Short mmCIF file of C-alpha atoms and ligand atoms in Angstrom, two decimals:
data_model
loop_
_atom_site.label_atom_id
_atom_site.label_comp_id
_atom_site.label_asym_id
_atom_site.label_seq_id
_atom_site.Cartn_x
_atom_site.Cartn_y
_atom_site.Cartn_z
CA UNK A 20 -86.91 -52.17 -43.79
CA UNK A 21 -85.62 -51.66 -40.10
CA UNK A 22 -83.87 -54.63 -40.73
CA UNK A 23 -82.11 -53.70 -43.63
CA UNK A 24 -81.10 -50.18 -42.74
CA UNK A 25 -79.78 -51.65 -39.08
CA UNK A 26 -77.30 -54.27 -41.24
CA UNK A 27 -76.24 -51.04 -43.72
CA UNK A 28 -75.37 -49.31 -40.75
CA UNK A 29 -73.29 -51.89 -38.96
CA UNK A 30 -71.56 -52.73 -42.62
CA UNK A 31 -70.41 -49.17 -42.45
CA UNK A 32 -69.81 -48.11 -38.88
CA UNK A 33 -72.70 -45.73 -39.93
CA UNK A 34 -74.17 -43.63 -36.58
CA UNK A 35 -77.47 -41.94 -37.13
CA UNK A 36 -78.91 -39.25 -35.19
CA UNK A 37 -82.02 -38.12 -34.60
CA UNK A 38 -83.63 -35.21 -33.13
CA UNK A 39 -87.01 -35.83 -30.72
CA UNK A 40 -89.34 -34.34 -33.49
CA UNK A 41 -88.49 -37.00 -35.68
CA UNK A 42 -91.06 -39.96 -36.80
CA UNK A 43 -91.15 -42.73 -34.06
CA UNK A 44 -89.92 -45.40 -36.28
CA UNK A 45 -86.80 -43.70 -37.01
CA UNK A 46 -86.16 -41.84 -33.55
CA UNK A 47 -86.31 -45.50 -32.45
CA UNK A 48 -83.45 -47.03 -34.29
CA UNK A 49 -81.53 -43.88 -33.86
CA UNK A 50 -78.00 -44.57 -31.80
CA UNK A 51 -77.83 -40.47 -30.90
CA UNK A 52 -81.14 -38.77 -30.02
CA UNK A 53 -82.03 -35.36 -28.10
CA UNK A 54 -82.73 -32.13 -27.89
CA UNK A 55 -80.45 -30.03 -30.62
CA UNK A 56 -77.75 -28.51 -27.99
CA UNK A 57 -77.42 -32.58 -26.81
CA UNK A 58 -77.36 -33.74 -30.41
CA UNK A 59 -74.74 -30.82 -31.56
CA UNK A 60 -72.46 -32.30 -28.10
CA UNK A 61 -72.77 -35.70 -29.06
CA UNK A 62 -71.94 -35.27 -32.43
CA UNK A 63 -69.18 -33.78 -32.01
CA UNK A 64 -67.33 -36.52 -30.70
CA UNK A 65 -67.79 -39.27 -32.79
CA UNK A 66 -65.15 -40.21 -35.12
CA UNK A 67 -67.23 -42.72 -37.80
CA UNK A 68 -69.49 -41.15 -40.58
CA UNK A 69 -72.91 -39.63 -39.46
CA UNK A 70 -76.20 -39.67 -40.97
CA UNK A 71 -78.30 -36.78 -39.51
CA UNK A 72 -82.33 -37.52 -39.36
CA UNK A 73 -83.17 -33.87 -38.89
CA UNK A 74 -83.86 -30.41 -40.14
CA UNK A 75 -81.05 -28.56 -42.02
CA UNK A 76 -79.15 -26.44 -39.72
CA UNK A 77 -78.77 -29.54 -37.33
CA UNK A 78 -76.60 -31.20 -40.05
CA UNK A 79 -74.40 -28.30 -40.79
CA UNK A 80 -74.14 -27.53 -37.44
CA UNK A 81 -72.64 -30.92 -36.47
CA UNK A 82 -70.96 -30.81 -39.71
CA UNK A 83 -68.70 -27.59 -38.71
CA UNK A 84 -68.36 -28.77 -35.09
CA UNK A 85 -66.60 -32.35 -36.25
CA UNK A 86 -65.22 -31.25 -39.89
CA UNK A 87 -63.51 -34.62 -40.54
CA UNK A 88 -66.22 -36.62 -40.46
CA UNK A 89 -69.07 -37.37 -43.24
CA UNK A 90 -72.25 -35.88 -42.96
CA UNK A 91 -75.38 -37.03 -44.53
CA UNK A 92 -78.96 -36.10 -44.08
CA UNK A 93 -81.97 -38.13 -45.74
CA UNK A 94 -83.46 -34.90 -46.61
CA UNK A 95 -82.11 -31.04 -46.86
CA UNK A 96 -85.65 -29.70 -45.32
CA UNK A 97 -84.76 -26.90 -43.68
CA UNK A 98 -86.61 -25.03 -40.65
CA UNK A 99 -88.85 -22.05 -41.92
CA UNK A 100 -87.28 -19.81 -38.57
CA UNK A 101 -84.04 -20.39 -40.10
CA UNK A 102 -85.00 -19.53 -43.10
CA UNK A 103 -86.37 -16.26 -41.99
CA UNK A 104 -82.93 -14.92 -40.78
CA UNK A 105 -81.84 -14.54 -44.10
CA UNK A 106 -78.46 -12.85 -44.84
CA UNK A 107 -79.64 -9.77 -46.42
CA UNK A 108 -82.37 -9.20 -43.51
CA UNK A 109 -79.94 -10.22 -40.75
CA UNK A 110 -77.36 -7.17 -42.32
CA UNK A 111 -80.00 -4.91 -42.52
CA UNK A 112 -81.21 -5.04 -38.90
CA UNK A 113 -77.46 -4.70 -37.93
CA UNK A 114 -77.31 -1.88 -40.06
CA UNK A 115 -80.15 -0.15 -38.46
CA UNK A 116 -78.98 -0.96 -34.80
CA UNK A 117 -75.60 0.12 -35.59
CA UNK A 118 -77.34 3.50 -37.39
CA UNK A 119 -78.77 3.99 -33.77
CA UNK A 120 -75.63 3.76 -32.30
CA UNK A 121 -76.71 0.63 -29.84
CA UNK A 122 -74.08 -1.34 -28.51
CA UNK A 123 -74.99 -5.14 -28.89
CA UNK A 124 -73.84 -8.53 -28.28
CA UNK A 125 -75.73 -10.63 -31.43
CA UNK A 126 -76.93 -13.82 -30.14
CA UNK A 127 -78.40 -16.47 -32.88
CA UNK A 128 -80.65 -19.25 -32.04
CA UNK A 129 -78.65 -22.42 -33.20
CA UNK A 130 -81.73 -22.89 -35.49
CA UNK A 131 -80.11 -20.48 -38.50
CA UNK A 132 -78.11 -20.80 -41.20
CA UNK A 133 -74.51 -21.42 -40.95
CA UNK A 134 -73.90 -18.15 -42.48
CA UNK A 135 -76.24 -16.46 -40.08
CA UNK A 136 -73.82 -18.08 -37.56
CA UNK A 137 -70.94 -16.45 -39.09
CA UNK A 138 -72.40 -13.10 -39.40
CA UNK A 139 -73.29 -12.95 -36.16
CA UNK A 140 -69.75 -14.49 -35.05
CA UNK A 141 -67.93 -11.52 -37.02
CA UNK A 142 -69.79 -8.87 -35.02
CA UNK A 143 -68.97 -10.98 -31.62
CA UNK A 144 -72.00 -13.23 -31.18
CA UNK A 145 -72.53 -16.51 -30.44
CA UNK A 146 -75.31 -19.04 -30.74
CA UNK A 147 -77.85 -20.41 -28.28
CA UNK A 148 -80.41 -23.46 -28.18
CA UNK A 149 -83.63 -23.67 -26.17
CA UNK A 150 -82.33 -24.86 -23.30
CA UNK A 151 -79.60 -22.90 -22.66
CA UNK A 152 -80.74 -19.28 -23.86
CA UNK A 153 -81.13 -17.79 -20.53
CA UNK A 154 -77.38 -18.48 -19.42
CA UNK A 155 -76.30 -16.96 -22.86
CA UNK A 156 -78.52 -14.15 -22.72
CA UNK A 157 -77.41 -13.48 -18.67
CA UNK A 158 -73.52 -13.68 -19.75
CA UNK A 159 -73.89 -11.11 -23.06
CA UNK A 160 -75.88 -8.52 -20.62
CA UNK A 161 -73.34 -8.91 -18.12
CA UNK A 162 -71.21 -7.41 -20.70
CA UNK A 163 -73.19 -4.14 -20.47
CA UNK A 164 -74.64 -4.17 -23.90
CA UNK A 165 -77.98 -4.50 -25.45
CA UNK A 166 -79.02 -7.82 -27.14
CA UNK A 167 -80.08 -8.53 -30.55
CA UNK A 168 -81.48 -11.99 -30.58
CA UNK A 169 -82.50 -13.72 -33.76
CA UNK A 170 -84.45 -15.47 -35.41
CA UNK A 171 -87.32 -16.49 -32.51
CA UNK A 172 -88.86 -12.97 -31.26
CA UNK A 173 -90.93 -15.28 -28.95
CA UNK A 174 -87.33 -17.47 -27.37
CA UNK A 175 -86.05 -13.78 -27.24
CA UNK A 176 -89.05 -12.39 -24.94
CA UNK A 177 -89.59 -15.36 -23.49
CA UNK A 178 -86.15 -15.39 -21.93
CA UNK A 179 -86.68 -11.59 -21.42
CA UNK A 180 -89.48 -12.53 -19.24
CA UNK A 181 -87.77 -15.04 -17.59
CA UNK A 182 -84.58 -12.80 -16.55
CA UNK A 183 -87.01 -9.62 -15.80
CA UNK A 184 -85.61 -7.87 -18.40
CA UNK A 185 -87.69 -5.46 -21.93
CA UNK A 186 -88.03 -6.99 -25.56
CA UNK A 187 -89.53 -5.67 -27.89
CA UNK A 188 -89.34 -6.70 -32.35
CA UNK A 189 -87.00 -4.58 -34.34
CA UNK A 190 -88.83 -1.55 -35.74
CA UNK A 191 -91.26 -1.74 -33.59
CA UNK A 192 -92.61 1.51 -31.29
CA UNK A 193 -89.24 2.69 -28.63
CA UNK A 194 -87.70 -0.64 -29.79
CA UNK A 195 -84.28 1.05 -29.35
CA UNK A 196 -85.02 1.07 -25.52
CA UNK A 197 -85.03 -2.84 -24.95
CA UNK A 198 -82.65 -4.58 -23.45
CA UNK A 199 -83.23 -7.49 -26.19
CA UNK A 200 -84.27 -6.69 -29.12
CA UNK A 201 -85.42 -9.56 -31.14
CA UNK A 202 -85.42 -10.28 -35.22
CA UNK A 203 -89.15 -10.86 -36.48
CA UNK A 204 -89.11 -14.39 -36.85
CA UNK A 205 -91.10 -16.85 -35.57
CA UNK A 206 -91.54 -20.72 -35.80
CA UNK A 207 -95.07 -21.59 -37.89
CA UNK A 208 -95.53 -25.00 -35.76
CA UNK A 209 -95.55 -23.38 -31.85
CA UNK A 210 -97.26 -20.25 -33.32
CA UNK A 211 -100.04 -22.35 -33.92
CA UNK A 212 -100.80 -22.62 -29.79
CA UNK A 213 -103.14 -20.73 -28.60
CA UNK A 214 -104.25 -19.17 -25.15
CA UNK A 215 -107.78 -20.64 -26.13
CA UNK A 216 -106.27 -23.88 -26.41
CA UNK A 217 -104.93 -24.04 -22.74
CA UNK A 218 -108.65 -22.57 -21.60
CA UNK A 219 -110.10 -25.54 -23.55
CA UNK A 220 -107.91 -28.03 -21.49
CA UNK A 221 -108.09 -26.10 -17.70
CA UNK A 222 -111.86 -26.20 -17.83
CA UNK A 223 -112.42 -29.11 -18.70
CA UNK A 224 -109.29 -31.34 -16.41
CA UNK A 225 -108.94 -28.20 -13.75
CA UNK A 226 -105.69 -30.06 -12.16
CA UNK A 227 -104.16 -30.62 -15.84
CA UNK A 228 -100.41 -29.54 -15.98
CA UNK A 229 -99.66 -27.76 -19.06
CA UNK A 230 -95.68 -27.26 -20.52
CA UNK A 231 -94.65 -26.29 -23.26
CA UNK A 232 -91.78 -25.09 -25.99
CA UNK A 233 -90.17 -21.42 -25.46
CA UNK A 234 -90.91 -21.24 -29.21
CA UNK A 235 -94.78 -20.35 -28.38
CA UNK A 236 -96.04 -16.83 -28.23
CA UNK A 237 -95.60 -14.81 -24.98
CA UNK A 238 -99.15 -14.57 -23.98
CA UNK A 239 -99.44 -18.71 -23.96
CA UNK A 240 -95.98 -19.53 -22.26
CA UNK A 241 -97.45 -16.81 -19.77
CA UNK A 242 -100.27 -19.43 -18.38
CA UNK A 243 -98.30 -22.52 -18.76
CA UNK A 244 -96.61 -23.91 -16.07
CA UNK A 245 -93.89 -25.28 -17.64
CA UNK A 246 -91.88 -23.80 -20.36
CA UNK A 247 -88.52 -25.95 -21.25
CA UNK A 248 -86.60 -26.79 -24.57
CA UNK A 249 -87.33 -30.67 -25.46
CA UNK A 250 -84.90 -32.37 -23.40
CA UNK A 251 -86.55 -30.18 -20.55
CA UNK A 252 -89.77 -30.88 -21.41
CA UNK A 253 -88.90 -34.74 -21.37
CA UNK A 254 -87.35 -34.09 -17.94
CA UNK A 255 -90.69 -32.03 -16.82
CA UNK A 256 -92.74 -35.14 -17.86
CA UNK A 257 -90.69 -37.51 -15.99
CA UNK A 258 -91.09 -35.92 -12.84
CA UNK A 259 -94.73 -35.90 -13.38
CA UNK A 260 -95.18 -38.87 -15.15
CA UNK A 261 -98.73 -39.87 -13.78
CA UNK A 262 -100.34 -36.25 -13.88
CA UNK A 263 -101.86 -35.27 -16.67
CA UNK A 264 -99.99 -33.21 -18.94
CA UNK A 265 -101.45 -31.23 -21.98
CA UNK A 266 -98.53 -30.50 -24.13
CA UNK A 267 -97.54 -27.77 -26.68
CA UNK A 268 -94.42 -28.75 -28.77
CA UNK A 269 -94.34 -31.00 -31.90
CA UNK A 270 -96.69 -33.92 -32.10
CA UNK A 271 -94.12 -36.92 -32.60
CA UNK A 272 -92.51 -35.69 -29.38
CA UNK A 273 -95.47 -35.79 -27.95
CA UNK A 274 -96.79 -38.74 -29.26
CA UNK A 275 -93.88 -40.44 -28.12
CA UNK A 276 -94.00 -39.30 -24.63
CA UNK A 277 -97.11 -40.55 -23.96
CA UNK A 278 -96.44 -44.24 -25.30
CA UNK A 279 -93.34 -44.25 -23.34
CA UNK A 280 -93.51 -41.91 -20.36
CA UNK A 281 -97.28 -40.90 -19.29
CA UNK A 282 -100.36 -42.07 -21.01
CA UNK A 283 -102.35 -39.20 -19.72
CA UNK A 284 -100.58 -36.85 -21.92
CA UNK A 285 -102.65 -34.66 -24.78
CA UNK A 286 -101.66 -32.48 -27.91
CA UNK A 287 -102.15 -28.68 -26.82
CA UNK A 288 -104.23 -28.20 -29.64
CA UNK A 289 -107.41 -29.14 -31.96
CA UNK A 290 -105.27 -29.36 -34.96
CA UNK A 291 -101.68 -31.64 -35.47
CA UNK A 292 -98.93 -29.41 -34.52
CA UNK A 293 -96.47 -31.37 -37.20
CA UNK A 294 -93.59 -29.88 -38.27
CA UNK A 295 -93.19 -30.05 -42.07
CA UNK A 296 -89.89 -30.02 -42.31
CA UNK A 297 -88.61 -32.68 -39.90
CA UNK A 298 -91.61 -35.14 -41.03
CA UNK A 299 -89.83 -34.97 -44.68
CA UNK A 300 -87.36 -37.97 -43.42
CA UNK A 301 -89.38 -41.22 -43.31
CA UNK A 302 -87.78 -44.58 -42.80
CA UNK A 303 -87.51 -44.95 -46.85
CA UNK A 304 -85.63 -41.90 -47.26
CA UNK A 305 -83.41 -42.97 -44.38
CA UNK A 306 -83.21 -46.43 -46.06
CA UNK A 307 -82.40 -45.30 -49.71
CA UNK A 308 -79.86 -43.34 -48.41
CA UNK A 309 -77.94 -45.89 -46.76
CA UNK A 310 -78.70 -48.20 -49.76
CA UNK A 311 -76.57 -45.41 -51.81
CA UNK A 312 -73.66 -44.84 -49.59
CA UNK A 313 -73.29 -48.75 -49.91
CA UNK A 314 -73.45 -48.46 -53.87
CA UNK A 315 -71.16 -45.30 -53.21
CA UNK A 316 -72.95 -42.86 -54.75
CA UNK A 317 -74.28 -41.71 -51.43
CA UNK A 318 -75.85 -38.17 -51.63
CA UNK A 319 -77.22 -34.98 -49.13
CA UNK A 320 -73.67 -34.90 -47.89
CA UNK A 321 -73.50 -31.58 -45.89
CA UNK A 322 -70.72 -29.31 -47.09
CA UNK A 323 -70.33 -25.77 -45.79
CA UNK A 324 -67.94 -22.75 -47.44
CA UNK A 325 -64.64 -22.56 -45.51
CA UNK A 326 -64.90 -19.10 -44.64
CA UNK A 327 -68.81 -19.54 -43.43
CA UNK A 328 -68.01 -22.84 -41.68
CA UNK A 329 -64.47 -21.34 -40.01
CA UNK A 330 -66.39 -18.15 -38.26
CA UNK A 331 -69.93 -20.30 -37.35
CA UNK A 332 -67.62 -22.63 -35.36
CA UNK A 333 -66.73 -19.27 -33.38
CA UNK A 334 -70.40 -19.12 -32.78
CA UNK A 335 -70.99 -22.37 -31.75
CA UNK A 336 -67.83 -23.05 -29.76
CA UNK A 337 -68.29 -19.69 -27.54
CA UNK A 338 -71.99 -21.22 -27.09
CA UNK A 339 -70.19 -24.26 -26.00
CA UNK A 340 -67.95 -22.52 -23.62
CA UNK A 341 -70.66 -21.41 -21.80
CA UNK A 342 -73.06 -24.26 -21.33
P1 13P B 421 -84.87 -28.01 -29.05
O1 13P B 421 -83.73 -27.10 -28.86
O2 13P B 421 -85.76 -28.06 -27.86
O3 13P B 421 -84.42 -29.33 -29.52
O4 13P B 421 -85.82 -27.39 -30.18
C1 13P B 421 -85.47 -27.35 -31.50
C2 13P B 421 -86.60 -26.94 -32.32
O5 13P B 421 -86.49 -26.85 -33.51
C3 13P B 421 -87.85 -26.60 -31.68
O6 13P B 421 -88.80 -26.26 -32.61
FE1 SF4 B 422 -88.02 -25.11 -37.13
FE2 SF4 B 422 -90.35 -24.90 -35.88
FE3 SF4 B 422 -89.74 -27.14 -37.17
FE4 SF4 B 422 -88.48 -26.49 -34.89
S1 SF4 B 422 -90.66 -27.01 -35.15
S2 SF4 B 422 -87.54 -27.26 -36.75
S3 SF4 B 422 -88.36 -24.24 -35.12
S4 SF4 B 422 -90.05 -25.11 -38.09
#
């Protein structure tokens, strides 16, 4: 099947992308990989059709960046955060900021729907990734206003932490006083990480390294050592590459780090940490929909609403900007 799907994609000029939480078989074959803010940069260049082995808002996202290109996905799975930030909530909470007369920059993780990108765009905002939301965060409070970050309350404190400044979850008790003040959403895969889970690995390898994904609650990126988007994390393991490393992101990543990088590398957890959504592409999905765009009756192709794509650009590009 490799085979097949390598000769569809030279008979079209076809480039695929594929983020590091993919399947190994098909991050493998991919001619783009990295971390989403790499994957939204190199995308954005390319001139030839893409097809986008990923989760939702990574599609649309490289869709608005490079308009005049086609953009396909395998599968329209979509991340659960993203989903969170729906419309309706996102007004709300804008409402009720704006109702308390707080003065905010919005600032929207770049995993959210291209119309949370435009809402946010329309009141000034801009997007973020992983790996870049301390510099975002830094420039909007240089501007002398409050934050509202959305959709990861654990990015948003996280980052808080990092820059010594308050978050606290909207509603929440003297939430108004924060200098971030974070959307209640959360991602269900680094959730699952647990302060027991980095006790488990100290005690029993007591010079074990452990790093991890920003996405993870406050009180385990606290005893980590390393906390990094997945590019960084990549990095972090390359500069340690024959410590052992007990890890706490999603387990293809992982898996995939320590066949290539570091064999002494372990999942920061008793149970798979697998992401539903990205591990709905397989390498048939990827081949039957190169099979179709060679029959021409190719399918998944991402479209997004002029007005919605024309403002989360704004979002995207001021992101861009700045990193
Ligand atoms: P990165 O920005 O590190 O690629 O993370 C994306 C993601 O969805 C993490 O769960
Ligand atoms: Fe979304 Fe979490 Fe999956 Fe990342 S791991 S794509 S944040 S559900």
């Amino acid at each position: 099947m490799v085979e097949k799907i390598k000769k569809l994609k030279e008979k079209h000029n076809i480039t695929i992308a594929a983020h590091f939480y993919e399947k190994k078989e098909i991050f493998e074959l991919a001619d783009l990989t990295g971390d989403s803010l790499a994957l939204a940069k190199k995308t954005a260049d390319i001139k030839n059709p893409l097809v986008f082995c990923g989760v939702k808002f990574m599609g649309e996202s490289a869709k608005i960046l490079n308009p005049d290109i086609d953009v396909y996905m395998p599968k329209l799975a979509d991340c659960s955060m993203a989903r969170m930030a729906e419309e309706g909530l996102v007004e709300n909470n804008m409402k009720m900021l704006k109702e308390n007369e707080i003065d905010f920059i919005p600032i929207t993780y770049i995993n959210s729907t291209a119309k949370t990108k435009a809402i946010v765009a329309r009141e000034g905002g801009l997007t973020c990734t992983s790996s870049n939301s301390q510099k975002i965060i830094k420039w909007a409070l240089s501007k002398n206003k409050k934050i509202f970050f959305l959709p990861d309350k654990n990015l948003g404190t996280n980052t808080a932490k990092k820059l010594n400044k308050t978050a606290k979850i909207i509603g929440e008790k003297n939430w108004q006083e924060a200098d971030i003040i974070c959307f209640n959403g959360h991602c269900s895969v680094h959730q699952l990480f647990m302060p027991e889970h980095i006790e488990f690995f100290k005690e029993k390898y007591p010079d074990i390294k452990i790093a991890l994904h920003p996405e993870c609650q406050p009180e385990v990126v606290k005893m980590a050592d390393f906390a990094g988007s997945t590019s960084q994390i990549l990095e972090y393991v390359k500069a340690h590459s024959t410590e052992k490393i007990a890890i706490g992101t999603e387990a293809n990543f992982v898996n995939w780090l320590k066949k290539n990088i570091n064999p002494n590398i372990y999942i920061l957890s008793s149970t798979k940490p697998e992401c539903p959504s990205m591990n709905e592409t397989t390498i048939e999905s990827l081949y039957n929909l190169l099979k179709a765009i060679d029959e021409d009756r190719g399918y998944n192709k991402i479209e997004v609403e002029e007005n919605i794509a024309k403002d989360a650009k704004k979002a995207l590009q001021r992101m861009m900007e700045l990193s």
